[in-house]
Amino acid sequence: DAGVIQSPRHEVTEMGQEVTLRCKPISGHNSLFWYRQTMMRGLELLIYFNNNVPIDDSGMPEDRFSAKMPNASFSTLKIQPSEPRDSAVYFCASTVAGGHNNEQFFGPGTRLTVL
Amino acid sequence: DAKTTQPPSMDCAEGRAANLPCNHSTISGNEYVYWYRQIHSQGPQYIIHGLKNNETNEMASLIITEDRKSSTLILPHATLRDTAVYYCIVRVSGAGSYQLTFGKGTKLSVIP
């Protein structure tokens, strides 16, 4: 099993540009989570999906952020327009909702730098 | 979810047991204690969880006090690869509640 796959692993962009982060959850998992990690704020949940449906997006910082999950094997997190304060590591995680221990499996993260 | 309190950092000698404490005095009866760790530059990794009984798996042991207001994660023989930030999280397990709320965690340094 390849685990949760995220791309790109590193992204450097300029302020104002659109950024799209991608995630492929573990096959068979039906819940997907997007987190953001910064030194100042630690690990924060942005949004999560159950069966491809967004359940809680209260952590999405503002309208510049949007997330989609068009099918069970793919999700995107888009920032448009990007700002320097969006620089962070973005993690995607997946789990089997209702599973034995709800263990979340995290991807390697995407390190985003907005200049 | 209940709030947790952990020491910001700890040291442990390689080969010794690492005992990481967590206080969760406001835990509710249906809330579980979860432990995750994050090795530098990697995503968090699940370690163990429990409700009220002590638990053990191949990675660690979890000791929960009888009143459930605190717990201790034990790494029986710490290695250099156990150097990481360890997060204690309290949350309800089961339908409709899957998100994790991470605090600052404990930075464990295993020293040769």
Tab-separated table of C-alpha atoms in Angstrom:
chain	number	residue	atom	x	y	z
A	1	ASP	CA	0.000	0.000	0.000
A	2	ALA	CA	1.448	3.336	-1.041
A	3	GLY	CA	-0.181	5.270	1.769
A	4	VAL	CA	-1.625	8.740	1.325
A	5	ILE	CA	-0.047	10.444	-1.664
A	6	GLN	CA	0.341	14.200	-1.890
A	7	SER	CA	1.656	16.342	-4.696
A	8	PRO	CA	3.616	18.405	-5.159
A	9	ARG	CA	5.960	17.849	-2.203
A	10	HIS	CA	7.282	21.380	-2.493
A	11	GLU	CA	5.723	24.435	-4.108
A	12	VAL	CA	7.183	27.898	-4.397
A	13	THR	CA	4.999	30.567	-5.893
A	14	GLU	CA	4.547	34.292	-5.954
A	15	MET	CA	1.885	36.239	-4.167
A	16	GLY	CA	-1.310	36.419	-6.175
A	17	GLN	CA	-0.807	33.151	-7.989
A	18	GLU	CA	-3.209	30.221	-7.793
A	19	VAL	CA	-1.945	27.155	-5.967
A	20	THR	CA	-3.461	23.678	-6.179
A	21	LEU	CA	-2.474	20.922	-3.788
A	22	ARG	CA	-3.448	17.340	-4.525
A	23	CYS	CA	-4.159	14.300	-2.413
A	24	LYS	CA	-4.860	10.651	-3.116
A	25	PRO	CA	-6.208	8.875	-0.015
A	26	ILE	CA	-5.609	5.248	0.836
A	27	SER	CA	-7.844	2.989	-1.218
A	28	GLY	CA	-10.967	2.022	0.708
A	29	HIS	CA	-10.818	4.995	3.062
A	30	ASN	CA	-13.955	7.130	3.047
A	31	SER	CA	-12.914	10.125	5.135
A	32	LEU	CA	-10.340	12.673	4.037
A	33	PHE	CA	-8.854	15.565	5.978
A	34	TRP	CA	-6.815	18.629	5.068
A	35	TYR	CA	-4.541	20.121	7.759
A	36	ARG	CA	-2.174	23.063	7.772
A	37	GLN	CA	0.915	23.327	9.980
A	38	THR	CA	2.835	26.485	10.842
A	39	MET	CA	5.248	27.308	13.624
A	40	MET	CA	2.880	29.893	15.049
A	41	ARG	CA	-0.381	27.959	14.959
A	42	GLY	CA	0.688	24.315	14.955
A	43	LEU	CA	-1.448	21.710	13.201
A	44	GLU	CA	-4.906	22.951	12.266
A	45	LEU	CA	-7.746	21.094	10.604
A	46	LEU	CA	-8.985	22.989	7.556
A	47	ILE	CA	-11.737	20.752	6.203
A	48	TYR	CA	-12.800	17.136	6.123
A	49	PHE	CA	-14.923	14.989	3.827
A	50	ASN	CA	-16.988	11.871	4.448
A	51	ASN	CA	-17.879	9.863	1.345
A	52	ASN	CA	-16.707	12.766	-0.834
A	53	VAL	CA	-19.039	15.241	0.888
A	54	PRO	CA	-17.572	18.178	2.842
A	55	ILE	CA	-18.686	17.825	6.447
A	56	ASP	CA	-16.890	20.590	8.309
A	57	ASP	CA	-15.063	23.453	6.638
A	58	SER	CA	-15.028	25.761	9.634
A	59	GLY	CA	-11.245	25.662	9.666
A	60	MET	CA	-10.882	27.075	6.175
A	61	PRO	CA	-9.320	30.465	6.800
A	62	GLU	CA	-11.162	32.503	4.185
A	63	ASP	CA	-12.770	32.491	0.782
A	64	ARG	CA	-9.419	32.288	-0.926
A	65	PHE	CA	-9.296	28.630	0.146
A	66	SER	CA	-11.458	25.965	-1.458
A	67	ALA	CA	-11.392	22.169	-1.390
A	68	LYS	CA	-13.032	19.565	-3.561
A	69	MET	CA	-13.309	15.819	-3.613
A	70	PRO	CA	-14.728	14.809	-6.986
A	71	ASN	CA	-14.338	11.095	-6.257
A	72	ALA	CA	-13.184	8.703	-3.575
A	73	SER	CA	-9.594	8.667	-4.781
A	74	PHE	CA	-8.786	12.336	-5.273
A	75	SER	CA	-9.019	15.664	-3.498
A	76	THR	CA	-7.678	19.140	-4.135
A	77	LEU	CA	-7.040	22.165	-1.950
A	78	LYS	CA	-6.870	25.397	-3.905
A	79	ILE	CA	-5.671	28.810	-2.805
A	80	GLN	CA	-6.538	31.704	-5.067
A	81	PRO	CA	-4.998	34.217	-4.797
A	82	SER	CA	-2.142	33.042	-2.603
A	83	GLU	CA	-0.535	35.286	0.033
A	84	PRO	CA	2.765	35.028	1.929
A	85	ARG	CA	0.891	34.160	5.138
A	86	ASP	CA	-0.346	30.987	3.435
A	87	SER	CA	3.195	29.608	3.589
A	88	ALA	CA	2.947	26.378	5.582
A	89	VAL	CA	3.071	22.608	5.316
A	90	TYR	CA	-0.257	21.199	4.178
A	91	PHE	CA	-1.090	17.631	5.171
A	92	CYS	CA	-3.769	15.355	3.839
A	93	ALA	CA	-4.976	12.391	5.903
A	94	SER	CA	-7.502	9.630	5.387
A	95	THR	CA	-9.313	7.060	7.493
A	96	VAL	CA	-12.153	4.581	7.453
A	97	ALA	CA	-15.079	6.357	9.056
A	98	GLY	CA	-16.588	4.131	11.704
A	99	GLY	CA	-13.561	1.865	11.683
A	100	HIS	CA	-12.131	0.183	14.748
A	101	ASN	CA	-9.989	3.012	15.966
A	102	ASN	CA	-10.480	5.854	13.478
A	103	GLU	CA	-6.731	5.971	12.980
A	104	GLN	CA	-5.832	8.726	10.557
A	105	PHE	CA	-3.073	8.072	8.061
A	106	PHE	CA	-1.190	11.185	7.052
A	107	GLY	CA	0.572	11.933	3.811
A	108	PRO	CA	4.098	13.380	3.632
A	109	GLY	CA	2.776	16.922	3.246
A	110	THR	CA	3.239	19.724	0.732
A	111	ARG	CA	5.568	22.520	1.786
A	112	LEU	CA	4.187	25.728	0.305
A	113	THR	CA	6.199	28.916	0.130
A	114	VAL	CA	4.498	32.059	-1.132
A	115	LEU	CA	6.935	34.859	-1.913
B	1	ASP	CA	-13.377	17.731	22.836
B	2	ALA	CA	-11.602	17.970	26.177
B	3	LYS	CA	-8.391	19.967	26.448
B	4	THR	CA	-5.057	18.300	27.167
B	5	THR	CA	-1.907	19.557	28.865
B	6	GLN	CA	1.539	18.168	28.094
B	7	PRO	CA	5.058	19.270	29.055
B	8	PRO	CA	6.658	21.124	26.155
B	9	SER	CA	9.799	18.996	26.094
B	10	MET	CA	11.484	15.946	27.612
B	11	ASP	CA	14.789	14.140	27.275
B	12	CYS	CA	15.323	10.400	27.466
B	13	ALA	CA	18.484	8.319	27.295
B	14	GLU	CA	18.649	5.835	24.448
B	15	GLY	CA	17.556	2.376	25.570
B	16	ARG	CA	15.641	3.700	28.547
B	17	ALA	CA	11.881	3.901	28.897
B	18	ALA	CA	10.336	7.201	27.879
B	19	ASN	CA	7.312	8.164	29.949
B	20	LEU	CA	5.270	10.979	28.439
B	21	PRO	CA	2.527	12.404	30.658
B	22	CYS	CA	-0.739	14.007	29.605
B	23	ASN	CA	-3.338	15.726	31.724
B	24	HIS	CA	-6.960	15.682	30.571
B	25	SER	CA	-8.904	16.547	33.707
B	26	THR	CA	-12.079	17.568	31.830
B	27	ILE	CA	-12.388	14.343	29.848
B	28	SER	CA	-15.914	13.054	29.343
B	29	GLY	CA	-17.066	9.477	29.767
B	30	ASN	CA	-17.282	8.798	26.035
B	31	GLU	CA	-13.961	10.405	25.099
B	32	TYR	CA	-10.933	8.349	24.172
B	33	VAL	CA	-7.280	9.246	24.662
B	34	TYR	CA	-5.281	9.118	21.427
B	35	TRP	CA	-1.543	9.501	20.940
B	36	TYR	CA	0.125	10.529	17.725
B	37	ARG	CA	3.710	11.498	17.033
B	38	GLN	CA	5.360	13.588	14.366
B	39	ILE	CA	8.920	12.936	13.372
B	40	HIS	CA	10.648	15.942	11.856
B	41	SER	CA	9.453	16.766	8.330
B	42	GLN	CA	6.936	13.920	8.278
B	43	GLY	CA	3.190	13.684	8.753
B	44	PRO	CA	1.807	12.668	12.141
B	45	GLN	CA	1.658	8.944	12.894
B	46	TYR	CA	-0.887	7.144	15.046
B	47	ILE	CA	0.583	5.355	18.065
B	48	ILE	CA	-2.154	4.072	20.336
B	49	HIS	CA	-5.488	4.931	21.904
B	50	GLY	CA	-7.601	3.849	24.878
B	51	LEU	CA	-10.761	4.542	26.822
B	52	LYS	CA	-10.133	3.431	30.395
B	53	ASN	CA	-8.126	0.220	30.301
B	54	ASN	CA	-4.396	0.181	29.808
B	55	GLU	CA	-3.406	-0.643	26.254
B	56	THR	CA	-0.279	-2.027	24.649
B	57	ASN	CA	0.781	-2.521	21.077
B	58	GLU	CA	4.035	-3.018	19.215
B	59	MET	CA	4.926	0.655	19.516
B	60	ALA	CA	3.989	1.679	23.028
B	61	SER	CA	1.904	1.246	26.160
B	62	LEU	CA	-0.803	3.583	27.358
B	63	ILE	CA	-1.554	3.857	31.048
B	64	ILE	CA	-4.760	5.697	31.968
B	65	THR	CA	-5.447	6.584	35.591
B	66	GLU	CA	-8.562	5.190	37.229
B	67	ASP	CA	-10.261	8.581	37.288
B	68	ARG	CA	-9.202	9.054	33.621
B	69	LYS	CA	-7.937	12.561	34.333
B	70	SER	CA	-4.433	11.778	33.139
B	71	SER	CA	-2.491	9.241	31.151
B	72	THR	CA	1.082	8.233	30.342
B	73	LEU	CA	2.489	7.013	27.077
B	74	ILE	CA	5.389	4.638	27.595
B	75	LEU	CA	8.009	3.839	24.978
B	76	PRO	CA	9.717	0.884	26.670
B	77	HIS	CA	13.125	1.132	25.020
B	78	ALA	CA	13.565	4.502	23.369
B	79	THR	CA	15.746	4.725	20.272
B	80	LEU	CA	17.090	7.730	18.422
B	81	ARG	CA	14.313	7.261	15.865
B	82	ASP	CA	11.751	7.959	18.592
B	83	THR	CA	12.855	11.589	18.698
B	84	ALA	CA	9.658	13.413	17.717
B	85	VAL	CA	6.811	15.594	18.923
B	86	TYR	CA	4.204	13.505	20.735
B	87	TYR	CA	0.591	14.645	20.779
B	88	CYS	CA	-2.018	13.573	23.302
B	89	ILE	CA	-5.538	14.082	21.941
B	90	VAL	CA	-8.879	13.484	23.582
B	91	ARG	CA	-11.898	12.936	21.378
B	92	VAL	CA	-15.087	11.003	21.001
B	93	SER	CA	-14.667	7.883	18.903
B	94	GLY	CA	-17.342	6.707	16.535
B	95	ALA	CA	-19.820	7.934	14.028
B	96	GLY	CA	-19.761	11.578	13.091
B	97	SER	CA	-16.662	12.666	14.951
B	98	TYR	CA	-13.391	11.995	13.188
B	99	GLN	CA	-11.419	15.196	13.358
B	100	LEU	CA	-8.308	15.512	15.501
B	101	THR	CA	-7.465	18.676	17.436
B	102	PHE	CA	-3.709	18.896	17.910
B	103	GLY	CA	-2.163	20.872	20.758
B	104	LYS	CA	1.501	21.778	21.062
B	105	GLY	CA	2.586	18.316	22.139
B	106	THR	CA	5.783	17.204	23.894
B	107	LYS	CA	9.045	17.331	22.028
B	108	LEU	CA	10.897	14.162	23.036
B	109	SER	CA	14.625	14.113	22.461
B	110	VAL	CA	16.290	10.704	22.760
B	111	ILE	CA	19.923	11.188	23.669
B	112	PRO	CA	22.682	8.702	22.771
